[in-house]
XYZ file of C-alpha atoms in Angstrom:
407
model
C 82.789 169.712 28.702
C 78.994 168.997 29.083
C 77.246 170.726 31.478
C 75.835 168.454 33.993
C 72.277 169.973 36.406
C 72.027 167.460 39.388
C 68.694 165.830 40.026
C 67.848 167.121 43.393
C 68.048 171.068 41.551
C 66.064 169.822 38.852
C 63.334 168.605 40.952
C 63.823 171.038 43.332
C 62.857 173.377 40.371
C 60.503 171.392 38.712
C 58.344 171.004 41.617
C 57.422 174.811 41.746
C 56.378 174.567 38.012
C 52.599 175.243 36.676
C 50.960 172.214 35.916
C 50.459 173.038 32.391
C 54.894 173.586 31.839
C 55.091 170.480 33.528
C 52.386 168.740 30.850
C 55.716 170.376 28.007
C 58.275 169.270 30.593
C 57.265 165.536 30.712
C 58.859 165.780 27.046
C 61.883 166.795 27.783
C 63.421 163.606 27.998
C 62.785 160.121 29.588
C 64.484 161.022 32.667
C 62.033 164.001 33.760
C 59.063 162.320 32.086
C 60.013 159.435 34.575
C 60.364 162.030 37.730
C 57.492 163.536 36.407
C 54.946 161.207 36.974
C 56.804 159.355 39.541
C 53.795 159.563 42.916
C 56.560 161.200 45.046
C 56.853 163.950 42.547
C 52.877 164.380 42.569
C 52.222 164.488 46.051
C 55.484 167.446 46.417
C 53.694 168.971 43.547
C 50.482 168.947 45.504
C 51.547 169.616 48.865
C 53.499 173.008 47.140
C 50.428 173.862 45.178
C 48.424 174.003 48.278
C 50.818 176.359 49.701
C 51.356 178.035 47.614
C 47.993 179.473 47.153
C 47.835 179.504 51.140
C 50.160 182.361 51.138
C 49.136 184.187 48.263
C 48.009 186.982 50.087
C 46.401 188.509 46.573
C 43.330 185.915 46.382
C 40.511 184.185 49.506
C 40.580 180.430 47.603
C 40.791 178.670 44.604
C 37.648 176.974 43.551
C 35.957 174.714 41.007
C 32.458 175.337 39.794
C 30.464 173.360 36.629
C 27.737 174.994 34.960
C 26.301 174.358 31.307
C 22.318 175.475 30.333
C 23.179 172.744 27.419
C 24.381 169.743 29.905
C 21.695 170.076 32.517
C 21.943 166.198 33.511
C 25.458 167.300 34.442
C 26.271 168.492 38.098
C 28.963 169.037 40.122
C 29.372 166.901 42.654
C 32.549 167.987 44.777
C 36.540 168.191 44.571
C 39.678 166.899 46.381
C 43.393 167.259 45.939
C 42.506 168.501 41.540
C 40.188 166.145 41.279
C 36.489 166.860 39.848
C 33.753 164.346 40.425
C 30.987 165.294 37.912
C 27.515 163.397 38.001
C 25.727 162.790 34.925
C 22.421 161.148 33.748
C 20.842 163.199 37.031
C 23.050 161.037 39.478
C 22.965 157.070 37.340
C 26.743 157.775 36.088
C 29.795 159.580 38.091
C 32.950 160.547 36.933
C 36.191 161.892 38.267
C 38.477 164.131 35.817
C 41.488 165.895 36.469
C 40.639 168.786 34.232
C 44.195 170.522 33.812
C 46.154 166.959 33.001
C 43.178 166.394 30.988
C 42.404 162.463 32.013
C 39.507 161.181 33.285
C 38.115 157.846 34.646
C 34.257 156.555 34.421
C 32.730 154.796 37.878
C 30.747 151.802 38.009
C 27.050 153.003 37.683
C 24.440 152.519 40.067
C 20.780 152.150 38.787
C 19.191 152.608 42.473
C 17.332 155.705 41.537
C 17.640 159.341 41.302
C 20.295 161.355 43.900
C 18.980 162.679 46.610
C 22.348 164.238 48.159
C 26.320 163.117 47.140
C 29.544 163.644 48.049
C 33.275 163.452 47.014
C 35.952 163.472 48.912
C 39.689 161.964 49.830
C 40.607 158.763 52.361
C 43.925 159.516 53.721
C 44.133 156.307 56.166
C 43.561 154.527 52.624
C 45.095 157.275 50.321
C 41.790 156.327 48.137
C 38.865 158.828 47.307
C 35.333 158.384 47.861
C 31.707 159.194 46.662
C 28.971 159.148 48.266
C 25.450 158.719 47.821
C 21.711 158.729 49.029
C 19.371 158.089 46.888
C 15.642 159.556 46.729
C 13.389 157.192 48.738
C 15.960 155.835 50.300
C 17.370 155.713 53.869
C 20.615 153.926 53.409
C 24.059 155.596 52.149
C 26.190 154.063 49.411
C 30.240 154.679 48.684
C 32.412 153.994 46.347
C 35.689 153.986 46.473
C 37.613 154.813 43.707
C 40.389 152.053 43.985
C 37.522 149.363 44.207
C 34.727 150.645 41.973
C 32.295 148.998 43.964
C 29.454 150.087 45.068
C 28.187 149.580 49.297
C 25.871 150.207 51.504
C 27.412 151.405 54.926
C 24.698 152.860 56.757
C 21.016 153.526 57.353
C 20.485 157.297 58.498
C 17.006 158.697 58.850
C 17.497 162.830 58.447
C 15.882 164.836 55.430
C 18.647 165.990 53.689
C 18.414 169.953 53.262
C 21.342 170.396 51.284
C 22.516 168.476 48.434
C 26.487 168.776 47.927
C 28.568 167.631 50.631
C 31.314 170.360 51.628
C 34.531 168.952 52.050
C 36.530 169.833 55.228
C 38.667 168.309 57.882
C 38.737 164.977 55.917
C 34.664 164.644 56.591
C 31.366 165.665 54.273
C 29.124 167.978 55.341
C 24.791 168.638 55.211
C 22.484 170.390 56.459
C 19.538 168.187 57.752
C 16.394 167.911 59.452
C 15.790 165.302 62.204
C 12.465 163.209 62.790
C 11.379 166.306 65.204
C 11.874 168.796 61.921
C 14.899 170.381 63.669
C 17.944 171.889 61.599
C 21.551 170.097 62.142
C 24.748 170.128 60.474
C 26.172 166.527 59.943
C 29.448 165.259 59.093
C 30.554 162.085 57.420
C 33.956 160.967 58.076
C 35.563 159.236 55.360
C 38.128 157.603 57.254
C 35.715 156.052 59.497
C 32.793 156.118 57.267
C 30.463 157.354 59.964
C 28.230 159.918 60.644
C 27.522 163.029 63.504
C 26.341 165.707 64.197
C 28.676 169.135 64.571
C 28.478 171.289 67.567
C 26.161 174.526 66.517
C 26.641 177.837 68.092
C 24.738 178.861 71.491
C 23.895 182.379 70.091
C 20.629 184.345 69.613
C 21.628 185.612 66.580
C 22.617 182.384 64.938
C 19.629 180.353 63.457
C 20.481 177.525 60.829
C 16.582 176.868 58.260
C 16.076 175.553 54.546
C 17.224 178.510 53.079
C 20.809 178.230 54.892
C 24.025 176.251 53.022
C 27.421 175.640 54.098
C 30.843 176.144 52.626
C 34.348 177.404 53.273
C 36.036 180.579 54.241
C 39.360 180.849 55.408
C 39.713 177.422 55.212
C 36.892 176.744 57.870
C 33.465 175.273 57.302
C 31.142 177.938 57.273
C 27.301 178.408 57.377
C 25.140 181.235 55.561
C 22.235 182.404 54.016
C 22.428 183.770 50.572
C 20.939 187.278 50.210
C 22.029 188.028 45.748
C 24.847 186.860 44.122
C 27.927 189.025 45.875
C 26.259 189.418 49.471
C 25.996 187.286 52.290
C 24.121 187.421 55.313
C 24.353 185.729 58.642
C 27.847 184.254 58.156
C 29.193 182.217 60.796
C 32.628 180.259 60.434
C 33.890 177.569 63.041
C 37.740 179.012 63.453
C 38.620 175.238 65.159
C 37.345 172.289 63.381
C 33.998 170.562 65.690
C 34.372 173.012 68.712
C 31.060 174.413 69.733
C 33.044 177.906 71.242
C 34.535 178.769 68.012
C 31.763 179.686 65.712
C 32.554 183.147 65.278
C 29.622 185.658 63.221
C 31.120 187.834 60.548
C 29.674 191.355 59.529
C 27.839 192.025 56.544
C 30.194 194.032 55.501
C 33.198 191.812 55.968
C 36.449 192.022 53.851
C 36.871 189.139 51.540
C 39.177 188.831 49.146
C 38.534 187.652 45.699
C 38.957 183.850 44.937
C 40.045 182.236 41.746
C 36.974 179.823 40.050
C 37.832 177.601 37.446
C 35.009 177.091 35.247
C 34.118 173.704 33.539
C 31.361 173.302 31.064
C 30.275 170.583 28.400
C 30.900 166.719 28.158
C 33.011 165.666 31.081
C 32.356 162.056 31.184
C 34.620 161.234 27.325
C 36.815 164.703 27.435
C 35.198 165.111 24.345
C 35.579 168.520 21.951
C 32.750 170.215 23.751
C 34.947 169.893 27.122
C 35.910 173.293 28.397
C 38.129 174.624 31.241
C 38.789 178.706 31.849
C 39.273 180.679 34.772
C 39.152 183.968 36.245
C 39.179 185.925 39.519
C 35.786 186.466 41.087
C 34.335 188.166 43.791
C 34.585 186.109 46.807
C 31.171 185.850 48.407
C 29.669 184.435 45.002
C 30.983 180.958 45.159
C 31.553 180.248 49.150
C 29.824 177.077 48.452
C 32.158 175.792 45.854
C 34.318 172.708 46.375
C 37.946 174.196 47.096
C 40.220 173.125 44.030
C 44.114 173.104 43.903
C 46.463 172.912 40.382
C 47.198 168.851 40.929
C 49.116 165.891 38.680
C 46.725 164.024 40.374
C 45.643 161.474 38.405
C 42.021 159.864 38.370
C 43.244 156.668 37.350
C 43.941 155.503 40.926
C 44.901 152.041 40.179
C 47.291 153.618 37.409
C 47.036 154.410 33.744
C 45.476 152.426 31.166
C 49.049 151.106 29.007
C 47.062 152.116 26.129
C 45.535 155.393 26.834
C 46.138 159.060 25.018
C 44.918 162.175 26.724
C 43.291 164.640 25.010
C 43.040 168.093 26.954
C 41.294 170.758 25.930
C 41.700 174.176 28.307
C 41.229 177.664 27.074
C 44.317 177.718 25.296
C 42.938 174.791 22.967
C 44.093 170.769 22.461
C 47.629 169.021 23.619
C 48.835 165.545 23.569
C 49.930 163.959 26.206
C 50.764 159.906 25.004
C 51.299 157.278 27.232
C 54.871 156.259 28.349
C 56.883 153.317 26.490
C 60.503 152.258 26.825
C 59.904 151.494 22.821
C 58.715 154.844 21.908
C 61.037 157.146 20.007
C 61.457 160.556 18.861
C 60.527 161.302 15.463
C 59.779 164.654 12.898
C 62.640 166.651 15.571
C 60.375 167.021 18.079
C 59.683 166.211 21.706
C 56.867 163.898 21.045
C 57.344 159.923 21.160
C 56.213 157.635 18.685
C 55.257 153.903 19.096
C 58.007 151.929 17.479
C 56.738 150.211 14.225
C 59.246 148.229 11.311
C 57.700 150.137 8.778
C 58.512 153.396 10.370
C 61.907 155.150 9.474
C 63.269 158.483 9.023
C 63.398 160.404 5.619
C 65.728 163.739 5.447
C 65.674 163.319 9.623
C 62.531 165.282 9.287
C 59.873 163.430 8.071
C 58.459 159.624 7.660
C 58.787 158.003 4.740
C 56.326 155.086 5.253
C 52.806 155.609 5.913
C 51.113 155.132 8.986
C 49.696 151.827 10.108
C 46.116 151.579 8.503
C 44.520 151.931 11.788
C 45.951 154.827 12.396
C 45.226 158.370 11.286
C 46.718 161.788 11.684
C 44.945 163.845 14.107
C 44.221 167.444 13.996
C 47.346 168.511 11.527
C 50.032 167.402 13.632
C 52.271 164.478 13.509
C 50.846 161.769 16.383
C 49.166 158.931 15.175
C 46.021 157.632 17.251
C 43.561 155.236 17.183
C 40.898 155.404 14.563
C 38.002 157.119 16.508
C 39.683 160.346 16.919
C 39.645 160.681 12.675
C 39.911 164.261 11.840
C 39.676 165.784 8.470
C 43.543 166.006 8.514
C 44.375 162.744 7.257
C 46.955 162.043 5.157
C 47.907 166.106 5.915
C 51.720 166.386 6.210
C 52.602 168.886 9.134
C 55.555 171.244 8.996
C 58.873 169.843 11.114
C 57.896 171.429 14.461
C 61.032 172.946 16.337
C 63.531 170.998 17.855
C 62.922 171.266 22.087
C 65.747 172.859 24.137
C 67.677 170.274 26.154
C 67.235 169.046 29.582
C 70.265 172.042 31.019
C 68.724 175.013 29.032
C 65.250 174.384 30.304
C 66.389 174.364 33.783
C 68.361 177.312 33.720
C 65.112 179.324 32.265
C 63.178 177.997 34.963
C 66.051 178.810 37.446
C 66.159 182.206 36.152
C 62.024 182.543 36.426
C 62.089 181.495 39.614
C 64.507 183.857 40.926
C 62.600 186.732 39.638
């Protein structure tokens, strides 16, 4: 009698699964690739990631930084819900990448001149995300939303931005500026709204917000500072209820934080090309305070969903995966989990091999058995692979996981 796992435990299971099993997972068969990447599945996914590393008691936050001495027209520009908006060119090209799915999605660009400040962020009253810009020169604000991939102007403001990076919290972007009478705010932009104002600072004697000050997030609240070296922070105030002048609380010196977990990106964002990178490690916490929070997401980039034809290349510090696009014509092939466009001249030779060769287009990349398009060549054409393993069914992979999560 075949043993049967009902949908709601696989899900249920599923759902607490790293994003890279998930990436293995989606080959399982067409029934969890389906759940998968269905947008209910994502946003549980996302709302358990966040959780989950809200309880961890063992780490402060996860973050996201991008740094690369050989990509210096490359910056980071801020990141929402897994996704990374990089700016290249020195602000004339943006794009947003979802570095552990491995897919990313270029923006209209904007010849208006060099960035001044930016900022990325998610719409939840239009479940689209934003970036924002102000140009050098400039008074007026542009956004961009990723569902239209326009470009407009919304407002004229007429501060001196201090800071460059917005910081993400409470749905709004955040700066340090300086008015027309050279005095030190703290603005907000709300993406819902699209509007700016100014936040509520502390009535203290001790407080004093200047040029060398920058804001960020501890504890989940927006936070101001002044860095003193690379570990140690000094005059740290957090706001422990989101745009309430009485909450701004200062924290010692010496205050306890706990470490936080960076993921590091480096090299060509913008194609996902070989020089990509993606590692991570735990860090002390005071060193990246200013980095955009980052959370373990399916989110995809491509907001207005997947190109039919597109395949994924990810590179992360374990090296390359495939991830190819969904097709109720693809089959398996070679005995192993990965589908294959459907083609006459395709069939199977021993059940472990193919006997015709490969459209002409088409070349083997990297050693292994997928065929894509012709400007991914690698010096493996023509290469037979060995017959990879055959992949456990559906029941035995959800009794391991059923068994790791009860550990």
């Amino acid at each position: 009698m075949a043993e049967v796992v009902h949908e709601d435990l696989v899900e249920h299971i599923l759902v607490r699964s790293d994003v890279e099993d998930l990436l293995r997972f989606k080959r399982v068969c067409k029934s969890w690739h389906s759940l998968i990447t269905s947008s209910r599945f994502v946003n549980r996914h996302l709302k358990h990631s966040y959780n989950k590393d809200r309880i961890d008691n063992q780490i402060g936050h996860r973050r996201v930084t991008y740094v690369d001495d050989d990509r210096k027209d490359q910056e980071l520009v801020g990141s929402s819900n897994g996704l990374v908006c990089i700016a290249s060119f020195f602000g004339f090209e943006f794009s947003v990448v979802n570095p552990l799915i491995g897919e990313v999605t270029r923006l209209k660009r904007d010849f208006m001149g060099f960035s001044l400040c930016w900022g990325f962020g998610f719409d939840s009253s239009t479940d689209d995300y934003k970036v924002i810009v102000k140009r050098k020169n400039q008074t007026c604000v542009r956004v961009m939303s990723l569902k239209s991939n326009v470009w407009r102007v919304i407002e004229e403001v007429k501060y001196k931005f201090i800071t460059k990076t917005g910081i993400l919290s409470n749905g709004a972007l955040h700066w340090i500026v300086e008015d027309e009478n050279s005095k030190k705010l703290i603005i907000s932009f709300d993406l819902s709204k699209e509007e700016f104002k100014e936040i509520p600072q502390p009535d203290d004697v001790r407080y004093g917000c200047s040029s060398n000050s920058h804001l960020g997030i501890v504890k989940e609240c927006l936070c101001i500072f002044r860095q003193s070296n690379c570990c140690f922070l000094d005059d740290l105030w957090m706001m422990k209820s989101y745009n309430v002048k009485d909450s701004w609380e200062h924290l010692p010196h010496n205050h306890n934080m706990k470490h936080d977990i960076v993921h590091h990106l480096k090299g060509d964002v913008s194609w996902f090309s070989s020089t990509f990178e993606h590692h991570w490690g735990c860090e002390c916490g005071w060193k990246n305070t200013a980095a955009p929070i980052f959370v373990q997401s399916l989110v995809s980039p491509h907001v207005n969903g997947r190109p039919a034809s597109a395949i994924n290349i990810m590179r992360n510090s374990r090296g390359f995966s495939i991830d190819a696009p969904p097709d109720p014509g693809y089959r398996r092939y070679n005995g192993s989990s990965i589908d294959a466009p459907p083609d006459p001249g395709y069939r199977r030779y021993n059940g472990s091999s193919i006997d015709t060769p490969p459209d002409p287009g088409y070349r083997h990349y990297n050693g292994s058995s997928i065929d894509v398009p012709p400007d991914l060549v690698s010096p493996h054409y023509n290469e037979r692979p060995k017959p990879d393993k055959i992949i456990r069914g559906p029941f035995s992979c959800a009794l391991t996981l059923l068994k790791k999560q009860s550990r």
